XYZ file of C-alpha atoms in Angstrom:
398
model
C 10.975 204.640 17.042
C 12.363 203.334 13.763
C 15.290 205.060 11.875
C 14.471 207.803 9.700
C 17.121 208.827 6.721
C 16.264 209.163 2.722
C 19.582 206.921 1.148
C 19.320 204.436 -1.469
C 18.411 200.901 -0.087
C 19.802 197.686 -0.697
C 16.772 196.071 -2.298
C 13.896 197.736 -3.904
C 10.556 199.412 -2.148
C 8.385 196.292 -1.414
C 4.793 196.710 -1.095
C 3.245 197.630 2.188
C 5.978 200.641 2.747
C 5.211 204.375 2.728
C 7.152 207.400 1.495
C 8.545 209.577 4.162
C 6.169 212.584 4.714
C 9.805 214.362 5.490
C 12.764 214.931 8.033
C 11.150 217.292 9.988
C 9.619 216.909 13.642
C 5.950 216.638 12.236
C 6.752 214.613 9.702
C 9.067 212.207 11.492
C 6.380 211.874 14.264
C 3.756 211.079 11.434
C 5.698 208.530 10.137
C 6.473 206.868 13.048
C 2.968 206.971 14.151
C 1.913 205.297 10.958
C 4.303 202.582 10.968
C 2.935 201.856 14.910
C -0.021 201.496 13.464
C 0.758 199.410 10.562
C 2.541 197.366 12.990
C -0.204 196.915 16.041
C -1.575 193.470 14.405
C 2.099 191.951 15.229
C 2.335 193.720 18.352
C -0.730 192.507 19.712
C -0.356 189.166 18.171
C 3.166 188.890 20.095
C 2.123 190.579 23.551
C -0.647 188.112 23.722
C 1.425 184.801 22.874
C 4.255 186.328 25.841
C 0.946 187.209 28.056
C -0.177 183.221 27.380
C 3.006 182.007 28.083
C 3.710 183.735 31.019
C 0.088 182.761 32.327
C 0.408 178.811 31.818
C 4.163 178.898 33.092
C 2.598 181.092 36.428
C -0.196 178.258 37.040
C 2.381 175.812 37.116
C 4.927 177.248 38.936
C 2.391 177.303 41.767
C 1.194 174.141 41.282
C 4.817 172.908 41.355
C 5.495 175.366 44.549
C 7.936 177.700 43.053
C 7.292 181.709 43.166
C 7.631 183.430 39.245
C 9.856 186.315 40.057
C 13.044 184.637 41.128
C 12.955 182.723 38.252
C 12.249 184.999 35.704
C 14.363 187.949 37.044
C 17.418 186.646 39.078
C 18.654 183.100 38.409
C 21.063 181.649 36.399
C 22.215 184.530 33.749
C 20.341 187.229 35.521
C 22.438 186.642 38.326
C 25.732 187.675 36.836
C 23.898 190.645 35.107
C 22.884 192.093 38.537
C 26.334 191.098 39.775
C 27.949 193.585 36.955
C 25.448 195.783 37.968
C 26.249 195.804 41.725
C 29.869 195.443 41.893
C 31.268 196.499 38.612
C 33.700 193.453 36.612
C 36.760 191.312 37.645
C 39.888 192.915 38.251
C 41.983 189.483 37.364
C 41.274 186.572 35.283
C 41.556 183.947 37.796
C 41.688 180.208 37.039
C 38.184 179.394 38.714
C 36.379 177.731 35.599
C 33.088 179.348 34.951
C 33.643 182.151 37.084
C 34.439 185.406 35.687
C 32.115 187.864 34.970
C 34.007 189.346 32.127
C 32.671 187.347 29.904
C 29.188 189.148 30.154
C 28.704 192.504 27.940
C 28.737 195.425 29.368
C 25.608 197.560 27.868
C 22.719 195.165 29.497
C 23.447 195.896 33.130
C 24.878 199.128 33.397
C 21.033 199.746 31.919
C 19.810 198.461 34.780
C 22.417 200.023 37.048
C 21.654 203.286 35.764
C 17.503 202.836 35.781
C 17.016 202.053 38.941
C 19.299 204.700 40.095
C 16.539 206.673 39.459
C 13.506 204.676 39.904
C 11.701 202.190 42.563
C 12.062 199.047 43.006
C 15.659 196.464 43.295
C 17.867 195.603 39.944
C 16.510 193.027 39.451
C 12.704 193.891 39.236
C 14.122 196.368 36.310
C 16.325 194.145 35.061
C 13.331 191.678 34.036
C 10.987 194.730 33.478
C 13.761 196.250 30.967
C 13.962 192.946 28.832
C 10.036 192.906 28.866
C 9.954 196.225 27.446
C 12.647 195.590 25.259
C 10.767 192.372 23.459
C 8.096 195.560 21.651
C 10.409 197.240 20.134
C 12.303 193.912 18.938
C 8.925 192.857 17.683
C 8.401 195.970 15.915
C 11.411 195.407 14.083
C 10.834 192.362 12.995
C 7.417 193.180 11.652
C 9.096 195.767 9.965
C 11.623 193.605 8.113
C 9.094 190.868 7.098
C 7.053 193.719 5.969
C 9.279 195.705 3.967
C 10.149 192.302 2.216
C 6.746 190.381 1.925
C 4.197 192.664 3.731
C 1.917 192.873 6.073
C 0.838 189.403 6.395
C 4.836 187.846 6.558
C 5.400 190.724 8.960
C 2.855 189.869 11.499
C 3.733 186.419 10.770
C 7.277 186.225 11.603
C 6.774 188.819 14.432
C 4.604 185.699 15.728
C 6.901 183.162 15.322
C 9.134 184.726 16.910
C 7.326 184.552 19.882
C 6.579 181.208 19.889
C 10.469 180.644 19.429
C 11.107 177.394 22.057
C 12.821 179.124 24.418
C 10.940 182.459 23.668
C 10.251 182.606 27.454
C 14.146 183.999 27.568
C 12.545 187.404 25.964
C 10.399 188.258 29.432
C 13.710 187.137 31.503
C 16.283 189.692 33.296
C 18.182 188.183 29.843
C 19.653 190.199 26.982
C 17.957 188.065 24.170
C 15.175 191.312 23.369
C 17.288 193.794 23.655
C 19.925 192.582 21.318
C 17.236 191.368 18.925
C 16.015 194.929 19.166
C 19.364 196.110 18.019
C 19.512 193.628 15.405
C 16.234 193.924 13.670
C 16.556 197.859 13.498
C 19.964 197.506 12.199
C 19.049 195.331 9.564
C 15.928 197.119 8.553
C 18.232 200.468 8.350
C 20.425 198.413 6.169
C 17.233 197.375 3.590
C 16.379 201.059 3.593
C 19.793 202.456 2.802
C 20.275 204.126 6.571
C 23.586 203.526 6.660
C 24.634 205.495 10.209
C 21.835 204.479 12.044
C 23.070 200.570 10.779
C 26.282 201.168 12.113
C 25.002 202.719 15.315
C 22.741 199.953 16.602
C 25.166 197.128 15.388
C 27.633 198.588 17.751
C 24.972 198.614 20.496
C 24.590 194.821 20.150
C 28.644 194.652 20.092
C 28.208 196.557 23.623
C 25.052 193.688 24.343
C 26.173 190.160 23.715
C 29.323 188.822 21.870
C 27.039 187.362 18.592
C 27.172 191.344 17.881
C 30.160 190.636 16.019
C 27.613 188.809 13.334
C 25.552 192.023 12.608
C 28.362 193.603 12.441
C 29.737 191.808 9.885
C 26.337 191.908 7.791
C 26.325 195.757 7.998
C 29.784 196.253 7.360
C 30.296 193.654 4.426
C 26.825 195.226 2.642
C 28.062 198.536 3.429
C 32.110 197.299 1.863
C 29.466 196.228 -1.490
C 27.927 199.253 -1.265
C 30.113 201.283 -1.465
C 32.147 199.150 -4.463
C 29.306 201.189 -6.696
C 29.666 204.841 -5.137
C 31.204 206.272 -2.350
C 28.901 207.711 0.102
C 30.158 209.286 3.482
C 27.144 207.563 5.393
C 27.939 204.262 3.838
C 31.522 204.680 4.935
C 30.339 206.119 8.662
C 28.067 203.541 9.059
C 30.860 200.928 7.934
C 33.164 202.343 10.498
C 30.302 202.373 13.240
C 29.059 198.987 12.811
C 32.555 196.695 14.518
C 33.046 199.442 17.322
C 30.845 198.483 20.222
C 32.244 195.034 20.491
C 35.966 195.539 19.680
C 35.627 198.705 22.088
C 34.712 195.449 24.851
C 37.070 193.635 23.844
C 39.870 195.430 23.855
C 39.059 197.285 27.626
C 38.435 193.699 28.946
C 42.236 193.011 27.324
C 43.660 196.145 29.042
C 41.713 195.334 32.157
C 43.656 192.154 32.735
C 47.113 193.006 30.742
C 47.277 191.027 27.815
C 45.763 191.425 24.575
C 43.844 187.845 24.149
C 42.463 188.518 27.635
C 38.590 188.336 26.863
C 39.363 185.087 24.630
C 41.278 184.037 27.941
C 37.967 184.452 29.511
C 36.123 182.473 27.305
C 38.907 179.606 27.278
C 37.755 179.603 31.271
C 33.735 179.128 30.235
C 35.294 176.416 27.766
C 33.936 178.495 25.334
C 36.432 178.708 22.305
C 35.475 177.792 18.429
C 36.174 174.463 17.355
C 35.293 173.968 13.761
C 31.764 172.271 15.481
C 33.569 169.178 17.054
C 32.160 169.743 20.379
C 28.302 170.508 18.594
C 28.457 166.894 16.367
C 29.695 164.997 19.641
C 26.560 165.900 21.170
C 24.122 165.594 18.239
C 25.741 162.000 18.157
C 25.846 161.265 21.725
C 22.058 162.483 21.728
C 20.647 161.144 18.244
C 22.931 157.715 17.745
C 23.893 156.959 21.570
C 21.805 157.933 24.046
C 18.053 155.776 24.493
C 16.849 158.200 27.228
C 18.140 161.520 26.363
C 16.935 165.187 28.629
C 13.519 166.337 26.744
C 14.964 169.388 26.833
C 18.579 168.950 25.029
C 16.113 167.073 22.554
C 14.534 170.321 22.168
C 17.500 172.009 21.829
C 19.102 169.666 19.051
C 16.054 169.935 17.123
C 16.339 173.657 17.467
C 19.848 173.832 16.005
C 18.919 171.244 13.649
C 16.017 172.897 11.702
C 18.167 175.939 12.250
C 20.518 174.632 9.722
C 17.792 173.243 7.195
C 15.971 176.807 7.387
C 19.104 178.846 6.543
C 19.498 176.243 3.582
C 16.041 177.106 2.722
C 17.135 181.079 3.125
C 19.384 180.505 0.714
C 17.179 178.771 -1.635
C 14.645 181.882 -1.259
C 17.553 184.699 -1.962
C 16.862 186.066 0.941
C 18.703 189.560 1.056
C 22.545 189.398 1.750
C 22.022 191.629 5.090
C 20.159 188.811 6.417
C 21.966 185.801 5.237
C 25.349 187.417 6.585
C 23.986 187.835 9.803
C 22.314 184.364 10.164
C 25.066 183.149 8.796
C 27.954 184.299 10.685
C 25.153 183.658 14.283
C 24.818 179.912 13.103
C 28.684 179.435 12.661
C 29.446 181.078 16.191
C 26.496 179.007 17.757
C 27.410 175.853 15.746
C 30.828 176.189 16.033
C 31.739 176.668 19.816
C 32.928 174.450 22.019
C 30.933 175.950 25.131
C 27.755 174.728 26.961
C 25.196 173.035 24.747
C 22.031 173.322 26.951
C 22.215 177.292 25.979
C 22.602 177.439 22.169
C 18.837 177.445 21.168
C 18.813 180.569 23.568
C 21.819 181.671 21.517
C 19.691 181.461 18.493
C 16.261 183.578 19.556
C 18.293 186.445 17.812
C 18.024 184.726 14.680
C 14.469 185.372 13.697
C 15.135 186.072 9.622
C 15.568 181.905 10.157
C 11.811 182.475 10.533
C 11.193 183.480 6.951
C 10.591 180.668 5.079
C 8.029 179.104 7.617
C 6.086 182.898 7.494
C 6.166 182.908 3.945
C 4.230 179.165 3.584
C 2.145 179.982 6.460
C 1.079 182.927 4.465
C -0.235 180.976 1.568
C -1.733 178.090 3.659
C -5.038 177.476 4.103
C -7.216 178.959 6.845
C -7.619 175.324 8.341
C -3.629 174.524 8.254
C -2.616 177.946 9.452
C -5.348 177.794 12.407
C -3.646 174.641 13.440
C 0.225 175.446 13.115
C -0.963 178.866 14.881
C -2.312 176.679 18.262
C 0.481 174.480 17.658
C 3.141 176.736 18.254
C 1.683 178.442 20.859
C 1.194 175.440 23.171
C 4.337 174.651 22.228
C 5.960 177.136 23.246
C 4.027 177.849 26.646
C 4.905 174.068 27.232
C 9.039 174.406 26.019
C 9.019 177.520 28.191
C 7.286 175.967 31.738
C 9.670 172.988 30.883
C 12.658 174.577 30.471
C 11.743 176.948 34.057
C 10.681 174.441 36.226
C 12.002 170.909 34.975
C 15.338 171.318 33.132
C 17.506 171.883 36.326
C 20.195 174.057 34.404
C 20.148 177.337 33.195
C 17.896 177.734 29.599
């Protein structure tokens, strides 16, 4: 259900949004039920890409011999999640070089540990069934951002996108991708509509999800610092306060944890994962664009990723896209861009980022029936194909 408060937003009413029938019960159940309903084009439009996707990457798993479960629900990432959620985090940091789960946020799989405490099935069949359910109300979301700013049409659009996003298949994993886009797309929304606490709250649920929380964080707490520049407001303030505590409250327990107060960047210096001005990110473009005559298909698909990435934040920019958004793409591209750690995962790193999406919704919105009909198959079979690739061929973890 979306966030429900009455303060003054950050941008004006755009078309396709409702007044609040009230704060009560009734009326906050009446709104929501309206705005599901205003929203079931993108939801369909998203379960059905996910649905095709998952359908084209099951007939070729079983052609290539390999069952869908394991890979969807506990490999690679997954596996560290149900680790967490079986035998808690390290006690010690170690010296073992990609080894220690303290690295991994806390909120994701203590979800898991605590739902299937209480219902059927292992951790790891709600694990992938919790980032599944997740991806709805991420989509939701981001419908209702694209509406509130364009309408109707941009919403369902980007909520689309989205799910054709070339490594989309991340959002039906045992991954945290949907549930921190969740976060972030409410967050942001409650920030365009002036709900300032329920900002705050859901930017420190991403700080408890992945460590990019730090980004909306910074877009709800900068807007909120504007904010109140004009007049003070208690739920500005709250929110403000709010919005940095999930991830510095990780932070700082993983530094008393191991006895030193740099000890989750210690962590991350053992994943090789510290920021480096982008150093390590231009070696590879120029390994892979200038050096390399046979590069992976799917590092390609990564570059080109980051790449437009870049070019559709510029275009952002160019649009005036509000400052909520920017911040938070912003601050996302210069952690993704700027870290020294794995490559293979950043596109992943990015699925977050959907207000990237904007300025492709908005000319697919004006295009012709003919050109949209085509970039709407396009992307699709693109991103069933990126998705069974980067399963079943790319031997590394997405």
């Amino acid at each position: 259900m979306p966030p429900t408060a009455t303060e003054t937003p950050l941008v004006p009413e755009a078309r396709g949004t409702r007044t609040a029938p009230g704060t009560t019960i009734t009326g906050l159940r009446t709104r929501a039920t309206r705005s599901l309903r205003r929203a079931a084009p993108a939801l369909f439009a998203y379960a059905a890409v996910r649905t095709f996707v998952l359908l084209v990457f099951g007939v070729w798993s079983h052609k290539e011999g390999h069952g869908i479960w394991p890979a969807l629900a506990a490999d690679w990432d997954s596996k560290w999640y149900l680790g967490i959620a079986d035998h808690g985090y390290e006690h010690t940091l170690g010296t073992r070089h990609d080894a220690n789960n303290l690295a991994f946020f806390p909120l994701y799989p203590y979800l898991v540990k605590a739902v299937a405490a209480v219902t059927p099935g292992s951790r790891a069949t709600v694990g992938l069934v919790l980032a599944a359910v997740s991806s709805l109300p991420a989509a939701w979301g981001i419908f209702a951002v694209g509406d509130r700013l364009h309408g109707r049409r941009v919403g369902v659009l980007l909520t689309f996108l989205w799910a054709c996003f070339p490594v989309g298949i991340v959002q039906w994993m045992g991954y945290t991708e949907s549930l921190f886009t969740a976060f972030v797309a409410w967050s942001l929304y409650a920030v365009l509509t002036g709900r300032w606490v329920w900002a705050g709250t859901l930017a420190a649920l991403s700080g408890l999800t992945r460590p990019t929380g730090i980004a909306l964080a910074a877009a709800v707490g900068l807007c909120g610092l504007l904010t109140l520049r004009r007049r003070f407001s208690w739920r500005v303030l709250t929110g403000v306060l709010l919005a940095p505590l999930g991830w510095l409250a990780y932070v700082g327990w993983v530094g008393l944890r191991l006895g030193r107060w740099d000890g989750y960047f210690a962590v991350q210096r053992l994943w090789a994962n510290e920021l480096d001005g982008g150093i390590e990110t231009l070696r590879h473009f120029r390994g892979l664009l200038a050096y390399d005559s046979t590069p992976e298909l799917f590092l390609v698909i990564v570059t080109a990723t980051l790449l437009a990435s870049v070019v559709l934040y510029a275009f952002s920019l160019w649009d005036r896209q509000p400052l909520p958004l920017l911040i938070f793409t912003g601050v996302l591209l210069a952690i993704v861009l700027g870290s020294g750690g794995v490559y293979f995962s950043r596109a992943r790193f990015l699925a977050p980022g959907f207000p990237l999406l904007l300025p492709i919704a908005l000319v697919m919105a004006r295009a012709s029936r003919r050109f949209l009909l085509l970039g709407v198959a396009g992307a699709v079979l693109g991103a069933a194909y990126c998705g069974g690739y980067m399963i079943l061929v790319w031997p590394s973890a997405p």
